[in-house]
Amino acid sequence: MSSDTSARLMKLYRADFADRTEVLVRLGSTGFVSMVLVYATDNWLFMAWAMAYYGQQYLYFRTVDPRRRGGAQIRLTQAKIIYFFGAGIFVSAPLYFLHHPDPVLFAAALLALLANALYILHRENPSRDTIPIETLFFALSGAVLATILWPHLSSLAHQVVVLSMCAICIYLFWRAQHVDERRQLARRTAERRYAQAQKARALNQFVGGVAHDFNNQLTAIMGNLELIDLLDDAEERRSAMQQCRVAAERAAQTVHQLVASSGRTRLNDGVIDVAQLLGDIAPVLEDLLDPKVKLTLAPIKGRVLLVADRDMLETSLIQICLNAQDAMKAHGQITIGASSYPERGTNRNPGAKDGHRLVGIYVQDAGPGVESDTLNKLSEPFFTTKGVRAGTGLGLSAVEGFAKQSGGALEIDNAAAGGLLVTILLPQAKPEELQN
């Protein structure tokens, strides 16, 4: 019950305050209109009208603010009451001008009521808690308009036409809100089902990958152990034992990568000079990569420092470069560089460490790139674009786990010049960390 009430409060918040641009335009236009009305009518009551509306909006925001905790049911009741008064305050000015003899102000009042109705019908995240309130004031507007027209209706037929049209408009207004609310509910339900299906797919892929990988290693270990019992030659027995050791080490490496993918590995963070790191790792990469692969270090502007586990960062860069080599079929250029990012977080991981800017170390290859629908899957455990037995599919997953555990993120995208661009975002070192 409490979760449902909290969800309804969140829906009220999103309906009126999720779009900051819309909020600024709505509040700004209200103030502007109030000043124009004061100027046109010399009636300062309209300034009080604007202040009352601003006060209602402030109280309403404080009531539905998702950062508040507790008392959800009481806050929901308060929100409905405050919203009721806010709707009444807002339409009071147009309703007042419907009785004004000036045709310009009368037309402006009609347009204001029409604009308010369109805003209600087309805003995102409609809430069933506000539908009765909005319908009530829409009906009130129709009733006021009917009373203004009533003295000019000379026959019963005219009166029936006006009343019928008012009733139809009120019904369609109420109906449109309900249809929109149901459509939004159906869309959110479909999104939840899709998310659950994606989780199930990822879980099946993960379990299948673990089972397949460990089955291969266990098969190798058990097969060589059986050979040890059958072989008489000491050298052959040592070779079989060595194969068991290699398979066991591969299984241990798989476990290590799984732990890294979960973001729960032990890290020994320290301040790293990126230029020095890349200079140290370049000879290692040149030895590991195929001679046909050209490694290029992009110039780094100034001194760039970050906070991370150096060993894990080096392992991650090696993994990314090996993936790049496979994508280029061991022929092409790999570029490694770094730059600072002014933002605190990223779309994929907005929770970077507090007070830290980010440093991005990127690896760009000259391969064919990846299709857009595959990009988001590259860092999933056991997902691989390589052939059978060409890799476990844990490399980029482990890199992303390390980056997130360090307070950063892993971003993968197709480079504008072609190829794949993989960026490890890590926290930039702060001055006090440099002193330590």
Short mmCIF file of C-alpha atoms in Angstrom, two decimals:
data_model
loop_
_atom_site.label_atom_id
_atom_site.label_comp_id
_atom_site.label_asym_id
_atom_site.label_seq_id
_atom_site.Cartn_x
_atom_site.Cartn_y
_atom_site.Cartn_z
CA MET A 1 0.00 0.00 0.00
CA SER A 2 2.81 2.39 0.92
CA SER A 3 4.74 1.62 -2.28
CA ASP A 4 1.62 2.28 -4.37
CA THR A 5 1.07 5.60 -2.60
CA SER A 6 4.71 6.58 -3.11
CA ALA A 7 4.38 5.69 -6.79
CA ARG A 8 1.30 7.92 -7.08
CA LEU A 9 3.21 10.77 -5.43
CA MET A 10 6.06 10.26 -7.87
CA LYS A 11 3.58 10.37 -10.73
CA LEU A 12 2.20 13.69 -9.48
CA TYR A 13 5.74 15.05 -9.26
CA ARG A 14 6.62 13.94 -12.78
CA ALA A 15 3.41 15.33 -14.24
CA ASP A 16 4.13 18.88 -13.05
CA PHE A 17 7.85 19.15 -12.32
CA ALA A 18 9.78 16.55 -14.32
CA ASP A 19 10.31 18.86 -17.32
CA ARG A 20 12.29 21.84 -16.02
CA THR A 21 11.89 23.81 -19.23
CA GLU A 22 8.12 23.46 -19.08
CA VAL A 23 8.10 24.51 -15.41
CA LEU A 24 10.15 27.63 -16.15
CA VAL A 25 7.94 28.56 -19.11
CA ARG A 26 4.76 27.98 -17.11
CA LEU A 27 5.86 30.01 -14.09
CA GLY A 28 7.48 32.71 -16.21
CA SER A 29 4.45 33.14 -18.45
CA THR A 30 2.19 33.37 -15.39
CA GLY A 31 4.26 36.23 -14.00
CA PHE A 32 4.38 37.97 -17.38
CA VAL A 33 0.62 37.66 -17.90
CA SER A 34 -0.07 39.01 -14.41
CA MET A 35 2.04 42.12 -15.13
CA VAL A 36 0.28 42.63 -18.47
CA LEU A 37 -3.11 42.35 -16.76
CA VAL A 38 -2.09 44.85 -14.08
CA TYR A 39 -0.96 47.24 -16.81
CA ALA A 40 -4.13 46.74 -18.89
CA THR A 41 -6.67 46.95 -16.06
CA ASP A 42 -4.77 48.91 -13.40
CA ASN A 43 -5.92 46.22 -10.98
CA TRP A 44 -3.16 44.98 -8.66
CA LEU A 45 -5.33 42.03 -7.68
CA PHE A 46 -3.79 40.11 -10.58
CA MET A 47 -0.36 40.43 -9.00
CA ALA A 48 -1.82 38.85 -5.86
CA TRP A 49 -3.27 36.14 -8.13
CA ALA A 50 0.21 35.36 -9.47
CA MET A 51 1.72 35.33 -5.98
CA ALA A 52 -1.01 32.96 -4.78
CA TYR A 53 -0.30 30.64 -7.70
CA TYR A 54 3.44 30.70 -7.00
CA GLY A 55 2.80 29.93 -3.34
CA GLN A 56 0.57 27.02 -4.26
CA GLN A 57 3.20 25.65 -6.65
CA TYR A 58 5.86 25.86 -3.94
CA LEU A 59 3.70 24.01 -1.40
CA TYR A 60 2.74 21.44 -4.01
CA PHE A 61 6.37 20.84 -4.95
CA ARG A 62 7.37 20.43 -1.30
CA THR A 63 4.54 17.94 -0.81
CA VAL A 64 5.25 15.70 -3.82
CA ASP A 65 9.06 16.08 -3.72
CA PRO A 66 10.41 12.49 -4.03
CA ARG A 67 13.32 13.33 -1.73
CA ARG A 68 10.93 13.50 1.22
CA ARG A 69 10.44 10.29 3.16
CA GLY A 70 7.59 8.96 5.25
CA GLY A 71 3.92 9.88 5.59
CA ALA A 72 3.15 8.98 1.98
CA GLN A 73 -0.60 8.62 2.51
CA ILE A 74 -0.90 11.95 4.33
CA ARG A 75 1.23 13.68 1.70
CA LEU A 76 -0.93 12.26 -1.08
CA THR A 77 -4.07 13.67 0.56
CA GLN A 78 -2.35 17.02 1.09
CA ALA A 79 -1.18 17.01 -2.53
CA LYS A 80 -4.73 16.52 -3.81
CA ILE A 81 -6.02 19.39 -1.67
CA ILE A 82 -3.19 21.72 -2.71
CA TYR A 83 -3.65 20.75 -6.36
CA PHE A 84 -7.37 21.50 -6.09
CA PHE A 85 -6.70 25.01 -4.81
CA GLY A 86 -3.97 25.52 -7.42
CA ALA A 87 -6.29 24.58 -10.27
CA GLY A 88 -8.91 26.93 -8.85
CA ILE A 89 -6.42 29.79 -8.55
CA PHE A 90 -5.18 29.31 -12.10
CA VAL A 91 -8.60 29.30 -13.81
CA SER A 92 -10.02 32.10 -11.64
CA ALA A 93 -8.44 34.84 -13.77
CA PRO A 94 -9.76 33.53 -17.13
CA LEU A 95 -13.19 32.95 -15.61
CA TYR A 96 -13.20 36.51 -14.30
CA PHE A 97 -12.47 37.92 -17.76
CA LEU A 98 -15.24 35.88 -19.36
CA HIS A 99 -17.59 38.45 -17.79
CA HIS A 100 -15.51 41.42 -18.94
CA PRO A 101 -17.16 43.70 -21.53
CA ASP A 102 -13.86 44.16 -23.41
CA PRO A 103 -13.95 41.64 -26.32
CA VAL A 104 -10.13 41.42 -26.38
CA LEU A 105 -9.97 40.32 -22.75
CA PHE A 106 -12.92 37.97 -23.33
CA ALA A 107 -11.09 36.32 -26.25
CA ALA A 108 -7.88 36.14 -24.20
CA ALA A 109 -9.79 34.36 -21.42
CA LEU A 110 -11.18 31.79 -23.87
CA LEU A 111 -7.71 31.16 -25.30
CA ALA A 112 -6.26 30.78 -21.79
CA LEU A 113 -8.87 28.15 -20.89
CA LEU A 114 -8.24 26.35 -24.19
CA ALA A 115 -4.47 26.41 -23.63
CA ASN A 116 -4.91 25.06 -20.11
CA ALA A 117 -7.08 22.20 -21.41
CA LEU A 118 -4.54 21.34 -24.12
CA TYR A 119 -1.73 21.41 -21.57
CA ILE A 120 -3.61 18.98 -19.33
CA LEU A 121 -4.40 16.60 -22.20
CA HIS A 122 -0.91 16.56 -23.70
CA ARG A 123 1.39 16.59 -20.69
CA GLU A 124 3.35 13.45 -19.92
CA ASN A 125 2.69 11.17 -16.95
CA PRO A 126 -1.01 11.94 -16.38
CA SER A 127 -2.23 10.90 -12.95
CA ARG A 128 -5.62 9.47 -12.08
CA ASP A 129 -5.51 11.47 -8.83
CA THR A 130 -5.84 14.77 -10.72
CA ILE A 131 -8.37 13.71 -13.37
CA PRO A 132 -11.48 14.46 -11.21
CA ILE A 133 -10.06 17.86 -10.22
CA GLU A 134 -9.22 18.86 -13.77
CA THR A 135 -12.60 17.66 -15.04
CA LEU A 136 -14.40 19.60 -12.31
CA PHE A 137 -12.78 22.92 -13.23
CA PHE A 138 -13.22 22.24 -16.95
CA ALA A 139 -16.93 21.68 -16.26
CA LEU A 140 -16.99 24.88 -14.19
CA SER A 141 -15.49 26.79 -17.11
CA GLY A 142 -18.15 25.36 -19.41
CA ALA A 143 -20.88 26.27 -16.95
CA VAL A 144 -19.64 29.87 -16.67
CA LEU A 145 -19.52 30.17 -20.45
CA ALA A 146 -23.05 28.75 -20.71
CA THR A 147 -24.41 31.26 -18.17
CA ILE A 148 -22.86 34.10 -20.18
CA LEU A 149 -24.47 32.86 -23.38
CA TRP A 150 -27.81 31.98 -21.75
CA PRO A 151 -29.45 35.44 -21.93
CA HIS A 152 -28.69 35.51 -25.67
CA LEU A 153 -30.39 32.16 -26.35
CA SER A 154 -33.80 33.03 -27.78
CA SER A 155 -35.25 29.54 -28.06
CA LEU A 156 -35.33 26.21 -26.29
CA ALA A 157 -33.50 24.62 -29.21
CA HIS A 158 -30.58 26.99 -28.76
CA GLN A 159 -30.46 26.23 -25.06
CA VAL A 160 -30.48 22.48 -25.70
CA VAL A 161 -27.66 22.85 -28.25
CA VAL A 162 -25.47 24.83 -25.83
CA LEU A 163 -26.09 22.47 -22.91
CA SER A 164 -25.53 19.41 -25.11
CA MET A 165 -22.24 20.75 -26.47
CA CYS A 166 -21.04 21.61 -22.96
CA ALA A 167 -21.89 18.12 -21.73
CA ILE A 168 -20.19 16.47 -24.72
CA CYS A 169 -17.04 18.57 -24.29
CA ILE A 170 -16.86 17.74 -20.59
CA TYR A 171 -17.28 14.02 -21.30
CA LEU A 172 -14.64 14.03 -24.06
CA PHE A 173 -12.24 15.93 -21.80
CA TRP A 174 -12.71 13.37 -19.02
CA ARG A 175 -12.51 10.48 -21.49
CA ALA A 176 -9.33 11.75 -23.13
CA GLN A 177 -7.55 11.95 -19.77
CA HIS A 178 -8.53 8.38 -18.90
CA VAL A 179 -7.46 7.06 -22.30
CA ASP A 180 -4.10 8.83 -22.03
CA GLU A 181 -3.60 7.51 -18.49
CA ARG A 182 -4.37 3.95 -19.60
CA ARG A 183 -2.06 4.31 -22.60
CA GLN A 184 0.78 5.44 -20.34
CA LEU A 185 0.07 2.54 -17.99
CA ALA A 186 0.15 0.06 -20.88
CA ARG A 187 3.46 1.51 -22.10
CA ARG A 188 5.05 1.24 -18.64
CA THR A 189 3.76 -2.34 -18.30
CA ALA A 190 5.30 -3.22 -21.66
CA GLU A 191 8.59 -1.61 -20.62
CA ARG A 192 8.63 -3.61 -17.37
CA ARG A 193 7.94 -6.84 -19.25
CA TYR A 194 10.69 -6.05 -21.73
CA ALA A 195 13.12 -5.32 -18.89
CA GLN A 196 12.22 -8.61 -17.21
CA ALA A 197 12.71 -10.45 -20.50
CA GLN A 198 16.11 -8.81 -20.92
CA LYS A 199 17.08 -9.81 -17.37
CA ALA A 200 15.98 -13.39 -18.04
CA ARG A 201 17.98 -13.43 -21.28
CA ALA A 202 21.07 -12.07 -19.53
CA LEU A 203 20.69 -14.59 -16.70
CA ASN A 204 20.31 -17.49 -19.12
CA GLN A 205 23.33 -16.29 -21.06
CA PHE A 206 25.32 -15.89 -17.85
CA VAL A 207 24.41 -19.32 -16.45
CA GLY A 208 25.00 -20.98 -19.81
CA GLY A 209 28.35 -19.25 -20.18
CA VAL A 210 29.52 -20.28 -16.71
CA ALA A 211 28.39 -23.87 -17.23
CA HIS A 212 29.98 -24.10 -20.68
CA ASP A 213 33.30 -22.57 -19.62
CA PHE A 214 33.70 -24.62 -16.44
CA ASN A 215 32.57 -27.78 -18.23
CA ASN A 216 35.40 -27.32 -20.73
CA GLN A 217 37.98 -26.86 -17.98
CA LEU A 218 36.65 -29.75 -15.88
CA THR A 219 36.62 -32.02 -18.92
CA ALA A 220 40.26 -31.20 -19.57
CA ILE A 221 41.20 -31.75 -15.93
CA MET A 222 39.32 -35.05 -15.58
CA GLY A 223 40.60 -36.35 -18.93
CA ASN A 224 44.21 -35.65 -18.03
CA LEU A 225 43.77 -37.15 -14.56
CA GLU A 226 42.54 -40.36 -16.18
CA LEU A 227 45.57 -40.30 -18.47
CA ILE A 228 47.87 -39.98 -15.48
CA ASP A 229 46.49 -43.27 -14.11
CA LEU A 230 47.02 -44.99 -17.48
CA LEU A 231 50.40 -43.59 -18.50
CA ASP A 232 53.63 -45.29 -17.44
CA ASP A 233 56.10 -42.80 -18.87
CA ALA A 234 57.08 -40.15 -16.30
CA GLU A 235 57.48 -37.43 -18.94
CA GLU A 236 54.01 -38.08 -20.33
CA ARG A 237 52.55 -38.06 -16.82
CA ARG A 238 54.21 -34.68 -16.16
CA SER A 239 52.77 -33.35 -19.44
CA ALA A 240 49.27 -34.51 -18.46
CA MET A 241 49.70 -32.92 -15.03
CA GLN A 242 50.79 -29.69 -16.70
CA GLN A 243 47.62 -29.74 -18.81
CA CYS A 244 45.57 -30.15 -15.61
CA ARG A 245 47.36 -27.16 -14.12
CA VAL A 246 46.69 -25.05 -17.24
CA ALA A 247 42.98 -25.95 -17.19
CA ALA A 248 42.77 -25.17 -13.46
CA GLU A 249 44.45 -21.80 -14.03
CA ARG A 250 41.94 -21.02 -16.78
CA ALA A 251 39.09 -21.86 -14.41
CA ALA A 252 40.65 -19.63 -11.75
CA GLN A 253 40.98 -16.83 -14.33
CA THR A 254 37.31 -17.23 -15.18
CA VAL A 255 36.43 -16.88 -11.49
CA HIS A 256 38.66 -13.80 -11.23
CA GLN A 257 36.93 -12.21 -14.22
CA LEU A 258 33.51 -13.06 -12.79
CA VAL A 259 34.43 -11.31 -9.54
CA ALA A 260 35.72 -8.31 -11.49
CA SER A 261 32.50 -8.22 -13.53
CA SER A 262 30.48 -8.01 -10.32
CA GLY A 263 32.53 -5.02 -9.15
CA ARG A 264 33.59 -6.77 -5.93
CA THR A 265 37.26 -7.41 -6.52
CA ARG A 266 39.88 -6.07 -4.12
CA LEU A 267 41.38 -2.83 -5.38
CA ASN A 268 44.53 -1.04 -4.30
CA ASP A 269 43.79 2.51 -5.40
CA GLY A 270 46.57 4.99 -5.95
CA VAL A 271 47.35 8.14 -7.91
CA ILE A 272 48.36 7.32 -11.49
CA ASP A 273 50.08 9.60 -13.99
CA VAL A 274 48.29 8.68 -17.22
CA ALA A 275 51.16 9.70 -19.53
CA GLN A 276 53.61 7.60 -17.51
CA LEU A 277 51.16 4.68 -17.42
CA LEU A 278 50.71 4.68 -21.19
CA GLY A 279 54.45 5.05 -21.72
CA ASP A 280 55.11 2.03 -19.48
CA ILE A 281 52.42 -0.17 -21.00
CA ALA A 282 53.22 0.62 -24.65
CA PRO A 283 56.24 -1.76 -24.87
CA VAL A 284 54.18 -4.53 -23.24
CA LEU A 285 51.40 -4.07 -25.77
CA GLU A 286 53.83 -4.01 -28.68
CA ASP A 287 55.16 -7.40 -27.56
CA LEU A 288 51.66 -8.84 -27.16
CA LEU A 289 50.11 -7.47 -30.34
CA ASP A 290 50.70 -8.80 -33.82
CA PRO A 291 53.54 -7.06 -35.70
CA LYS A 292 51.00 -5.93 -38.32
CA VAL A 293 49.14 -3.93 -35.67
CA LYS A 294 50.45 -0.39 -35.23
CA LEU A 295 50.13 1.08 -31.73
CA THR A 296 49.87 4.89 -31.49
CA LEU A 297 49.83 6.98 -28.31
CA ALA A 298 47.87 10.21 -28.77
CA PRO A 299 49.49 13.31 -27.22
CA ILE A 300 48.11 14.23 -23.79
CA LYS A 301 47.63 17.90 -22.95
CA GLY A 302 49.16 18.74 -19.59
CA ARG A 303 49.57 16.38 -16.68
CA VAL A 304 46.57 14.08 -16.26
CA LEU A 305 46.27 12.18 -12.98
CA LEU A 306 43.62 9.71 -11.86
CA VAL A 307 42.82 7.44 -8.91
CA ALA A 308 42.56 3.71 -9.58
CA ASP A 309 44.21 0.32 -9.13
CA ARG A 310 47.18 0.41 -11.51
CA ASP A 311 47.38 -3.36 -12.05
CA MET A 312 43.68 -3.64 -12.85
CA LEU A 313 43.87 -0.62 -15.17
CA GLU A 314 46.81 -2.10 -17.07
CA THR A 315 45.00 -5.44 -17.35
CA SER A 316 41.89 -3.66 -18.63
CA LEU A 317 43.82 -1.74 -21.28
CA ILE A 318 45.56 -4.92 -22.43
CA GLN A 319 42.19 -6.69 -22.68
CA ILE A 320 40.68 -3.86 -24.73
CA CYS A 321 43.69 -3.76 -27.07
CA LEU A 322 43.57 -7.52 -27.61
CA ASN A 323 39.87 -7.23 -28.44
CA ALA A 324 40.70 -4.43 -30.88
CA GLN A 325 43.33 -6.61 -32.53
CA ASP A 326 40.79 -9.41 -32.99
CA ALA A 327 38.26 -6.95 -34.46
CA MET A 328 40.85 -5.74 -37.01
CA LYS A 329 41.94 -9.31 -37.80
CA ALA A 330 45.48 -8.50 -36.63
CA HIS A 331 45.97 -5.70 -39.16
CA GLY A 332 45.48 -1.97 -38.60
CA GLN A 333 46.10 0.80 -36.09
CA ILE A 334 45.17 1.08 -32.41
CA THR A 335 45.22 4.55 -30.84
CA ILE A 336 45.37 5.10 -27.08
CA GLY A 337 44.86 8.51 -25.49
CA ALA A 338 43.36 10.32 -22.52
CA SER A 339 41.43 13.48 -21.70
CA SER A 340 39.62 15.07 -18.77
CA TYR A 341 35.84 15.26 -18.53
CA PRO A 342 34.16 18.19 -16.73
CA GLU A 343 31.03 16.26 -15.80
CA ARG A 344 30.74 14.34 -12.54
CA GLY A 345 29.19 11.21 -14.02
CA THR A 346 27.99 9.62 -17.20
CA ASN A 347 24.70 8.37 -18.58
CA ARG A 348 25.66 4.79 -17.81
CA ASN A 349 27.00 5.51 -14.34
CA PRO A 350 25.86 8.85 -12.87
CA GLY A 351 27.14 7.88 -9.43
CA ALA A 352 30.81 8.72 -9.85
CA LYS A 353 32.75 9.53 -6.70
CA ASP A 354 31.68 12.78 -5.09
CA GLY A 355 33.91 15.74 -5.79
CA HIS A 356 35.81 14.03 -8.61
CA ARG A 357 36.00 14.97 -12.23
CA LEU A 358 36.57 12.12 -14.62
CA VAL A 359 39.53 11.12 -16.74
CA GLY A 360 38.82 9.09 -19.85
CA ILE A 361 41.43 6.69 -21.24
CA TYR A 362 40.27 5.65 -24.68
CA VAL A 363 41.26 2.91 -27.10
CA GLN A 364 40.22 3.34 -30.72
CA ASP A 365 40.73 0.67 -33.36
CA ALA A 366 40.46 0.68 -37.15
CA GLY A 367 38.07 -2.24 -37.32
CA PRO A 368 34.58 -2.42 -38.82
CA GLY A 369 32.83 -1.19 -35.68
CA VAL A 370 29.73 -2.76 -34.15
CA GLU A 371 26.04 -2.53 -35.01
CA SER A 372 24.13 -0.13 -32.77
CA ASP A 373 21.87 -2.82 -31.28
CA THR A 374 24.96 -4.79 -30.22
CA LEU A 375 26.85 -1.94 -28.52
CA ASN A 376 24.99 -2.19 -25.21
CA LYS A 377 25.54 -5.95 -25.08
CA LEU A 378 29.32 -5.90 -25.47
CA SER A 379 29.95 -5.52 -21.73
CA GLU A 380 27.46 -8.21 -20.70
CA PRO A 381 29.01 -11.32 -19.12
CA PHE A 382 29.70 -14.10 -21.67
CA PHE A 383 28.49 -12.02 -24.61
CA THR A 384 31.00 -12.19 -27.46
CA THR A 385 31.10 -11.38 -31.16
CA LYS A 386 33.95 -13.84 -31.65
CA GLY A 387 33.59 -17.37 -32.90
CA VAL A 388 33.27 -20.53 -30.84
CA ARG A 389 36.23 -21.09 -28.47
CA ALA A 390 37.65 -17.68 -29.41
CA GLY A 391 36.93 -16.14 -26.01
CA THR A 392 34.79 -16.39 -22.89
CA GLY A 393 33.11 -13.01 -23.35
CA LEU A 394 34.15 -11.86 -19.87
CA GLY A 395 36.80 -9.31 -20.88
CA LEU A 396 34.77 -6.12 -21.29
CA SER A 397 32.40 -7.20 -18.53
CA ALA A 398 35.35 -7.36 -16.13
CA VAL A 399 36.62 -3.99 -17.37
CA GLU A 400 33.21 -2.38 -16.76
CA GLY A 401 33.00 -3.94 -13.30
CA PHE A 402 36.42 -2.53 -12.42
CA ALA A 403 35.54 0.94 -13.77
CA LYS A 404 32.26 1.14 -11.86
CA GLN A 405 33.83 -0.15 -8.64
CA SER A 406 36.46 2.58 -9.02
CA GLY A 407 33.75 5.25 -9.29
CA GLY A 408 33.73 5.59 -13.06
CA ALA A 409 32.22 3.84 -16.05
CA LEU A 410 32.93 2.10 -19.33
CA GLU A 411 31.61 3.71 -22.50
CA ILE A 412 31.57 1.92 -25.86
CA ASP A 413 30.65 3.59 -29.11
CA ASN A 414 31.44 3.55 -32.81
CA ALA A 415 34.09 6.15 -33.63
CA ALA A 416 33.21 8.88 -36.11
CA ALA A 417 36.22 7.95 -38.27
CA GLY A 418 35.34 4.25 -38.17
CA GLY A 419 36.17 1.47 -35.77
CA LEU A 420 35.22 1.02 -32.14
CA LEU A 421 35.93 3.58 -29.41
CA VAL A 422 36.18 2.16 -25.88
CA THR A 423 36.65 4.65 -23.03
CA ILE A 424 37.42 3.84 -19.39
CA LEU A 425 36.23 6.74 -17.22
CA LEU A 426 37.94 6.98 -13.83
CA PRO A 427 38.02 9.64 -11.08
CA GLN A 428 40.59 12.38 -11.50
CA ALA A 429 43.02 12.80 -8.58
CA LYS A 430 42.28 15.63 -6.14
CA PRO A 431 45.03 17.90 -4.73
CA GLU A 432 44.92 16.30 -1.27
CA GLU A 433 45.35 12.86 -2.84
CA LEU A 434 48.45 14.08 -4.65
CA GLN A 435 49.98 15.21 -1.35
CA ASN A 436 49.27 11.85 0.27
#
